[in-house]
mmCIF file of C-alpha atoms in Angstrom:
data_model
loop_
_atom_site.group_PDB
_atom_site.id
_atom_site.type_symbol
_atom_site.label_atom_id
_atom_site.label_comp_id
_atom_site.label_asym_id
_atom_site.label_seq_id
_atom_site.Cartn_x
_atom_site.Cartn_y
_atom_site.Cartn_z
ATOM 1 C CA MET A 1 0.117 0.415 0.270
ATOM 2 C CA LYS A 2 1.559 3.189 -1.302
ATOM 3 C CA LEU A 3 1.226 6.630 0.825
ATOM 4 C CA ILE A 4 -0.724 9.643 -1.752
ATOM 5 C CA VAL A 5 0.584 13.243 -0.840
ATOM 6 C CA VAL A 6 -2.135 15.291 -1.936
ATOM 7 C CA PRO A 7 -2.020 19.196 -1.901
ATOM 8 C CA ALA A 8 -3.407 21.488 0.108
ATOM 9 C CA SER A 9 -6.346 22.596 -1.795
ATOM 10 C CA ARG A 10 -7.766 18.800 -1.609
ATOM 11 C CA GLY A 11 -8.996 19.336 1.565
ATOM 12 C CA TYR A 12 -12.120 21.225 0.353
ATOM 13 C CA GLN A 13 -13.071 18.621 -2.219
ATOM 14 C CA TRP A 14 -13.000 16.171 0.719
ATOM 15 C CA ALA A 15 -15.223 18.926 2.326
ATOM 16 C CA ARG A 16 -17.164 19.635 -0.548
ATOM 17 C CA GLN A 17 -17.738 15.860 -1.535
ATOM 18 C CA GLY A 18 -19.049 14.440 1.891
ATOM 19 C CA LEU A 19 -21.810 17.878 1.794
ATOM 20 C CA GLN A 20 -22.845 17.110 -1.912
ATOM 21 C CA MET A 21 -22.699 12.950 -0.463
ATOM 22 C CA CYS A 22 -25.733 14.500 2.594
ATOM 23 C CA ILE A 23 -27.358 15.938 -0.707
ATOM 24 C CA ASN A 24 -27.712 13.345 -2.803
ATOM 25 C CA GLN A 25 -29.202 10.996 0.113
ATOM 26 C CA PRO A 26 -30.228 14.012 3.327
ATOM 27 C CA LEU A 27 -32.647 11.846 5.367
ATOM 28 C CA GLY A 28 -31.080 8.901 5.233
ATOM 29 C CA PHE A 29 -27.630 10.719 6.504
ATOM 30 C CA VAL A 30 -29.987 13.004 9.008
ATOM 31 C CA SER A 31 -32.122 9.743 10.246
ATOM 32 C CA LEU A 32 -28.576 7.353 10.660
ATOM 33 C CA PHE A 33 -26.803 10.041 12.102
ATOM 34 C CA GLY A 34 -29.986 10.492 14.281
ATOM 35 C CA LEU A 35 -29.979 6.606 14.636
ATOM 36 C CA VAL A 36 -26.094 6.351 16.163
ATOM 37 C CA ALA A 37 -27.038 9.688 18.454
ATOM 38 C CA THR A 38 -29.800 7.923 20.383
ATOM 39 C CA LEU A 39 -27.797 4.784 21.061
ATOM 40 C CA VAL A 40 -25.251 6.494 22.105
ATOM 41 C CA MET A 41 -27.664 8.627 24.842
ATOM 42 C CA LEU A 42 -29.538 5.177 25.358
ATOM 43 C CA LEU A 43 -24.949 3.822 26.640
ATOM 44 C CA MET A 44 -24.590 7.366 28.671
ATOM 45 C CA ALA A 45 -27.700 5.733 30.822
ATOM 46 C CA LEU A 46 -25.655 3.305 31.794
ATOM 47 C CA GLN A 47 -22.746 6.570 32.471
ATOM 48 C CA ILE A 48 -18.924 5.542 33.103
ATOM 49 C CA LEU A 49 -19.741 1.652 30.889
ATOM 50 C CA GLY A 50 -22.219 3.980 28.759
ATOM 51 C CA LEU A 51 -19.348 6.318 28.309
ATOM 52 C CA ILE A 52 -16.207 3.868 27.795
ATOM 53 C CA ALA A 53 -18.649 1.093 25.374
ATOM 54 C CA VAL A 54 -18.998 4.803 23.460
ATOM 55 C CA VAL A 55 -15.576 5.675 23.477
ATOM 56 C CA VAL A 56 -14.196 2.155 22.558
ATOM 57 C CA ALA A 57 -16.923 2.075 19.207
ATOM 58 C CA MET A 58 -15.967 5.366 17.764
ATOM 59 C CA PRO A 59 -14.096 3.630 15.090
ATOM 60 C CA ALA A 60 -16.693 1.398 13.811
ATOM 61 C CA LEU A 61 -19.000 4.189 13.681
ATOM 62 C CA TRP A 62 -16.367 6.142 11.428
ATOM 63 C CA MET A 63 -16.310 3.002 8.954
ATOM 64 C CA SER A 64 -20.094 2.769 9.421
ATOM 65 C CA PHE A 65 -20.713 5.987 8.200
ATOM 66 C CA MET A 66 -17.765 4.786 5.162
ATOM 67 C CA LEU A 67 -19.517 2.570 4.017
ATOM 68 C CA ALA A 68 -22.795 4.566 4.227
ATOM 69 C CA VAL A 69 -20.714 6.758 1.349
ATOM 70 C CA ARG A 70 -20.585 3.669 -0.382
ATOM 71 C CA ARG A 71 -24.286 2.842 -0.811
ATOM 72 C CA VAL A 72 -24.585 6.457 -2.673
ATOM 73 C CA MET A 73 -21.745 5.882 -4.470
ATOM 74 C CA ALA A 74 -23.476 3.534 -5.684
ATOM 75 C CA ASN A 75 -26.757 5.115 -6.432
ATOM 76 C CA GLU A 76 -28.301 2.773 -2.977
ATOM 77 C CA LYS A 77 -30.621 3.795 -0.164
ATOM 78 C CA ILE A 78 -28.662 3.902 3.407
ATOM 79 C CA SER A 79 -29.632 1.444 5.698
ATOM 80 C CA PRO A 80 -28.829 0.655 9.156
ATOM 81 C CA ALA A 81 -27.097 -2.345 8.840
ATOM 82 C CA VAL A 82 -24.120 -0.136 8.226
ATOM 83 C CA LEU A 83 -24.021 0.397 11.441
ATOM 84 C CA ILE A 84 -23.983 -3.550 12.626
ATOM 85 C CA GLU A 85 -21.314 -4.654 8.510
ATOM 86 C CA PRO A 86 -18.038 -4.048 10.790
ATOM 87 C CA TRP A 87 -18.998 -6.083 13.529
ATOM 88 C CA ARG A 88 -19.797 -9.061 11.125
ATOM 89 C CA ALA A 89 -17.246 -11.474 10.636
ATOM 90 C CA PRO A 90 -15.908 -12.081 14.524
ATOM 91 C CA GLU A 91 -12.031 -12.319 13.594
ATOM 92 C CA ASP A 92 -13.631 -8.552 12.756
ATOM 93 C CA ARG A 93 -15.385 -8.202 16.340
ATOM 94 C CA ILE A 94 -12.032 -8.882 17.978
ATOM 95 C CA ARG A 95 -9.394 -6.529 15.657
ATOM 96 C CA TRP A 96 -12.370 -2.976 16.413
ATOM 97 C CA LEU A 97 -12.087 -4.268 20.123
ATOM 98 C CA GLN A 98 -8.781 -3.595 20.180
ATOM 99 C CA LEU A 99 -8.720 -0.758 17.676
ATOM 100 C CA GLY A 100 -11.308 0.619 20.477
ATOM 101 C CA GLY A 101 -9.214 -0.254 23.034
ATOM 102 C CA LEU A 102 -6.275 1.982 22.175
ATOM 103 C CA TYR A 103 -8.703 4.699 20.910
ATOM 104 C CA ALA A 104 -10.359 4.755 24.340
ATOM 105 C CA ALA A 105 -7.306 4.708 26.176
ATOM 106 C CA GLY A 106 -5.988 7.785 24.236
ATOM 107 C CA THR A 107 -8.585 9.442 24.698
ATOM 108 C CA LEU A 108 -7.798 8.824 28.864
ATOM 109 C CA LEU A 109 -5.147 10.378 28.122
ATOM 110 C CA VAL A 110 -6.028 13.672 27.164
ATOM 111 C CA VAL A 111 -8.609 13.649 29.506
ATOM 112 C CA VAL A 112 -5.797 13.091 32.295
ATOM 113 C CA LEU A 113 -3.376 15.543 30.205
ATOM 114 C CA SER A 114 -5.956 18.260 29.936
ATOM 115 C CA SER A 115 -6.770 18.027 33.548
ATOM 116 C CA PHE A 116 -3.400 18.687 33.696
ATOM 117 C CA VAL A 117 -1.997 21.894 31.649
ATOM 118 C CA GLY A 118 -5.890 23.588 32.448
ATOM 119 C CA PRO A 119 -8.339 23.979 35.231
ATOM 120 C CA ASP A 120 -8.663 20.139 36.996
ATOM 121 C CA ALA A 121 -11.469 18.136 37.751
ATOM 122 C CA GLU A 122 -12.005 19.875 41.179
ATOM 123 C CA ASP A 123 -12.259 23.390 39.451
ATOM 124 C CA MET A 124 -14.808 22.145 36.606
ATOM 125 C CA ALA A 125 -16.927 20.327 39.053
ATOM 126 C CA LYS A 126 -17.036 24.702 40.712
ATOM 127 C CA VAL A 127 -18.240 25.862 36.781
ATOM 128 C CA LEU A 128 -20.687 22.815 37.305
ATOM 129 C CA GLU A 129 -22.486 24.109 40.791
ATOM 130 C CA ALA A 130 -22.193 27.316 39.851
ATOM 131 C CA SER A 131 -24.359 27.574 36.261
ATOM 132 C CA ASN A 132 -27.870 26.725 35.918
ATOM 133 C CA GLU A 133 -27.311 26.992 31.924
ATOM 134 C CA ASN A 134 -25.680 25.966 29.187
ATOM 135 C CA ALA A 135 -25.312 29.188 28.035
ATOM 136 C CA ASP A 136 -23.432 30.320 32.003
ATOM 137 C CA LEU A 137 -20.973 27.064 31.178
ATOM 138 C CA LEU A 138 -19.670 28.703 27.482
ATOM 139 C CA SER A 139 -19.489 31.739 29.037
ATOM 140 C CA ASP A 140 -17.070 30.497 31.634
ATOM 141 C CA THR A 141 -13.003 31.521 31.245
ATOM 142 C CA VAL A 142 -12.498 28.254 33.106
ATOM 143 C CA MET A 143 -15.158 25.714 30.787
ATOM 144 C CA LEU A 144 -13.709 27.396 27.757
ATOM 145 C CA GLU A 145 -10.026 26.919 29.126
ATOM 146 C CA SER A 146 -10.707 22.819 29.007
ATOM 147 C CA MET A 147 -12.019 22.965 25.633
ATOM 148 C CA ALA A 148 -9.557 24.154 24.063
ATOM 149 C CA TRP A 149 -7.186 22.250 26.107
ATOM 150 C CA ARG A 150 -8.546 18.981 25.111
ATOM 151 C CA ALA A 151 -9.107 20.525 21.707
ATOM 152 C CA LEU A 152 -5.761 20.789 21.082
ATOM 153 C CA LEU A 153 -4.770 17.263 22.887
ATOM 154 C CA ALA A 154 -7.367 15.116 20.764
ATOM 155 C CA LEU A 155 -6.471 16.680 17.411
ATOM 156 C CA PRO A 156 -3.402 14.130 17.371
ATOM 157 C CA LEU A 157 -5.248 11.371 18.506
ATOM 158 C CA SER A 158 -8.115 12.223 16.015
ATOM 159 C CA LEU A 159 -5.539 12.386 13.131
ATOM 160 C CA ALA A 160 -3.226 9.125 13.990
ATOM 161 C CA PHE A 161 -6.709 6.867 14.470
ATOM 162 C CA TRP A 162 -7.929 8.989 11.798
ATOM 163 C CA HIS A 163 -7.042 5.750 8.639
ATOM 164 C CA THR A 164 -7.006 3.361 10.525
ATOM 165 C CA PRO A 165 -10.961 1.876 10.522
ATOM 166 C CA ALA A 166 -10.642 1.409 6.558
ATOM 167 C CA LEU A 167 -7.346 0.162 6.895
ATOM 168 C CA MET A 168 -7.811 -2.330 9.226
ATOM 169 C CA PHE A 169 -12.172 -3.522 7.013
ATOM 170 C CA TRP A 170 -10.703 -2.629 4.079
ATOM 171 C CA GLY A 171 -6.913 -3.006 3.859
ATOM 172 C CA ARG A 172 -6.831 -6.058 6.235
ATOM 173 C CA ILE A 173 -3.950 -4.212 8.113
ATOM 174 C CA PRO A 174 -3.746 -5.366 11.618
ATOM 175 C CA PRO A 175 -4.512 -2.366 14.555
ATOM 176 C CA VAL A 176 -1.320 -0.907 15.801
ATOM 177 C CA LYS A 177 0.277 -1.675 12.153
ATOM 178 C CA ALA A 178 -3.126 0.707 10.793
ATOM 179 C CA LEU A 179 -2.502 2.913 13.627
ATOM 180 C CA PHE A 180 1.362 3.908 12.918
ATOM 181 C CA PHE A 181 0.224 3.951 8.800
ATOM 182 C CA SER A 182 -2.721 6.547 9.541
ATOM 183 C CA ALA A 183 -0.847 9.143 11.771
ATOM 184 C CA VAL A 184 1.904 9.118 8.522
ATOM 185 C CA ALA A 185 -0.038 9.436 6.313
ATOM 186 C CA SER A 186 -1.908 12.617 8.208
ATOM 187 C CA TRP A 187 0.828 14.014 9.028
ATOM 188 C CA ARG A 188 2.064 13.936 5.846
ATOM 189 C CA ASN A 189 -0.667 15.757 4.136
ATOM 190 C CA LEU A 190 -1.685 18.231 7.316
ATOM 191 C CA GLY A 191 -1.669 20.328 4.952
ATOM 192 C CA ALA A 192 -4.285 19.245 2.678
ATOM 193 C CA PHE A 193 -6.311 18.577 6.770
ATOM 194 C CA MET A 194 -5.655 21.769 7.746
ATOM 195 C CA VAL A 195 -7.757 23.415 4.762
ATOM 196 C CA TYR A 196 -10.294 20.871 5.729
ATOM 197 C CA GLY A 197 -10.495 21.456 9.108
ATOM 198 C CA ALA A 198 -11.100 26.023 7.953
ATOM 199 C CA VAL A 199 -13.673 24.547 5.686
ATOM 200 C CA TRP A 200 -15.793 22.766 8.027
ATOM 201 C CA MET A 201 -14.511 25.867 10.518
ATOM 202 C CA GLY A 202 -16.757 28.210 8.187
ATOM 203 C CA VAL A 203 -19.428 25.665 7.824
ATOM 204 C CA LEU A 204 -19.947 25.922 10.776
ATOM 205 C CA VAL A 205 -19.494 29.452 10.932
ATOM 206 C CA ALA A 206 -22.642 29.600 8.678
ATOM 207 C CA MET A 207 -24.319 27.283 10.366
ATOM 208 C CA GLY A 208 -24.506 29.828 13.320
ATOM 209 C CA LEU A 209 -25.348 32.438 11.443
ATOM 210 C CA LEU A 210 -28.323 30.223 9.531
ATOM 211 C CA VAL A 211 -29.687 29.783 12.668
ATOM 212 C CA ARG A 212 -29.871 33.178 13.667
ATOM 213 C CA ALA A 213 -31.216 34.303 10.936
ATOM 214 C CA ILE A 214 -34.108 30.919 11.164
ATOM 215 C CA ASP A 215 -34.977 32.341 14.905
ATOM 216 C CA THR A 216 -35.587 35.816 13.514
ATOM 217 C CA LEU A 217 -37.657 35.156 10.874
ATOM 218 C CA ILE A 218 -39.395 31.863 11.992
ATOM 219 C CA PRO A 219 -41.550 33.496 14.709
ATOM 220 C CA VAL A 220 -43.119 30.202 15.452
ATOM 221 C CA PRO A 221 -40.188 28.433 18.007
ATOM 222 C CA PHE A 222 -41.218 24.670 17.676
ATOM 223 C CA VAL A 223 -41.054 25.486 13.991
ATOM 224 C CA ALA A 224 -37.522 27.179 14.628
ATOM 225 C CA GLN A 225 -36.154 24.772 16.686
ATOM 226 C CA VAL A 226 -36.954 22.068 15.056
ATOM 227 C CA ILE A 227 -35.215 23.788 11.680
ATOM 228 C CA THR A 228 -32.509 24.191 13.274
ATOM 229 C CA VAL A 229 -31.446 20.764 14.585
ATOM 230 C CA PHE A 230 -32.595 19.041 11.574
ATOM 231 C CA ALA A 231 -29.593 21.864 9.424
ATOM 232 C CA GLY A 232 -27.395 21.040 12.498
ATOM 233 C CA MET A 233 -27.638 16.864 12.032
ATOM 234 C CA TRP A 234 -27.400 17.563 7.709
ATOM 235 C CA VAL A 235 -24.476 19.030 8.669
ATOM 236 C CA ALA A 236 -22.443 17.167 11.046
ATOM 237 C CA SER A 237 -23.363 13.478 9.054
ATOM 238 C CA ALA A 238 -21.335 15.621 6.075
ATOM 239 C CA PHE A 239 -18.705 15.594 8.343
ATOM 240 C CA TYR A 240 -18.546 12.079 8.954
ATOM 241 C CA ALA A 241 -19.454 10.990 4.532
ATOM 242 C CA SER A 242 -16.257 13.438 4.001
ATOM 243 C CA LEU A 243 -13.931 10.872 5.705
ATOM 244 C CA TYR A 244 -14.128 8.701 3.091
ATOM 245 C CA PHE A 245 -13.033 10.960 0.458
ATOM 246 C CA THR A 246 -10.255 11.344 3.134
ATOM 247 C CA VAL A 247 -9.331 8.273 3.439
ATOM 248 C CA VAL A 248 -9.200 7.021 -0.186
ATOM 249 C CA ASP A 249 -7.180 10.109 -2.003
ATOM 250 C CA CYS A 250 -4.407 9.279 0.558
ATOM 251 C CA PHE A 251 -3.492 5.555 -0.207
ATOM 252 C CA GLU A 252 -2.818 4.060 -3.859
ATOM 253 C CA PRO A 253 -5.327 1.885 -4.470
ATOM 254 C CA ARG A 254 -4.293 -1.929 -5.463
ATOM 255 C CA GLN A 255 -6.221 -4.872 -5.913
ATOM 256 C CA GLU A 256 -6.321 -5.897 -2.613
ATOM 257 C CA GLY A 257 -6.262 -2.859 -0.647
ATOM 258 C CA LEU A 258 -8.218 1.103 -0.662
ATOM 259 C CA GLU A 259 -9.555 2.889 -4.792
ATOM 260 C CA GLY A 260 -10.445 6.276 -4.519
ATOM 261 C CA PRO A 261 -13.381 8.199 -5.049
ATOM 262 C CA GLY A 262 -14.090 7.741 -8.682
ATOM 263 C CA HIS A 263 -13.382 4.240 -8.476
ATOM 264 C CA PRO A 264 -16.944 2.581 -8.590
ATOM 265 C CA PRO A 265 -17.489 0.595 -5.567
ATOM 266 C CA ALA A 266 -17.319 -3.359 -5.107
ATOM 267 C CA ASP A 267 -20.811 -3.783 -2.588
ATOM 268 C CA GLY A 268 -23.439 -4.892 -5.044
ATOM 269 C CA PRO A 269 -24.168 -8.870 -5.073
ATOM 270 C CA GLU A 270 -21.202 -9.899 -7.172
ATOM 271 C CA ASP A 271 -18.950 -8.986 -4.650
ATOM 272 C CA ARG A 272 -18.954 -11.279 -1.748
ATOM 273 C CA ASP A 273 -15.672 -10.413 0.038
ATOM 274 C CA ASP A 274 -18.034 -8.374 3.283
ATOM 275 C CA ASN A 275 -16.584 -5.456 1.288
ATOM 276 C CA ARG A 276 -12.795 -4.938 1.521
ATOM 277 C CA SER A 277 -11.908 -3.553 -1.460
ATOM 278 C CA VAL A 278 -13.412 0.333 -1.744
#
């Protein structure tokens, strides 16, 4: 498998392609994201065990959205089955648990480091006790500092794991080796990922302006709220859909590996190899 170094401008194309996917099947992607959000909320009811389960499952969830993109590219409807497709083979379940465990360990490390360099748990507890609404939390300097440190420390973790689900599932590469290849691919294409992140920041700013406009133009709070929630879910779905293009553009196609988005998907009935070649 050969790494491809793409120009920085490709980051814009990745974001645009993700948005286009969600334009092609908006209800499919929003429904998939809503189902995932519901499952996450149900697991979070289990408190610490639920939180661990959510973090461990994150790489497989990223893979599910990439599989959903493949469905759209094949002119098929998105099905909730993409959520369980990565787990079907017994050997894959073990690998997903291994990869999820590595991601959970990295996430825990980010939390611990952020408490050392930023506000500690005691400071955060005081803020949570003193705040009455979410707006108070978002305007508190301690909370903002904590969020900034966690985002900064989580960025290298995210980039290191970025390509691992596809490399492991489609490329059949062991989790640790996939993690190494993913980190190298992200570093070599850092310029494209910086543009990619900047584009999504611009989308979020535009989303905030749209929400304010909706609140101003629509006098019915319930209708405005529904539109706002749907728009937010659509943007989040577009981001996860764009993961596919960030992955397949960074590695040279090969028969047993990853193919670029210009290649036809191999998810039809004639391809029974567990959908592992893009």
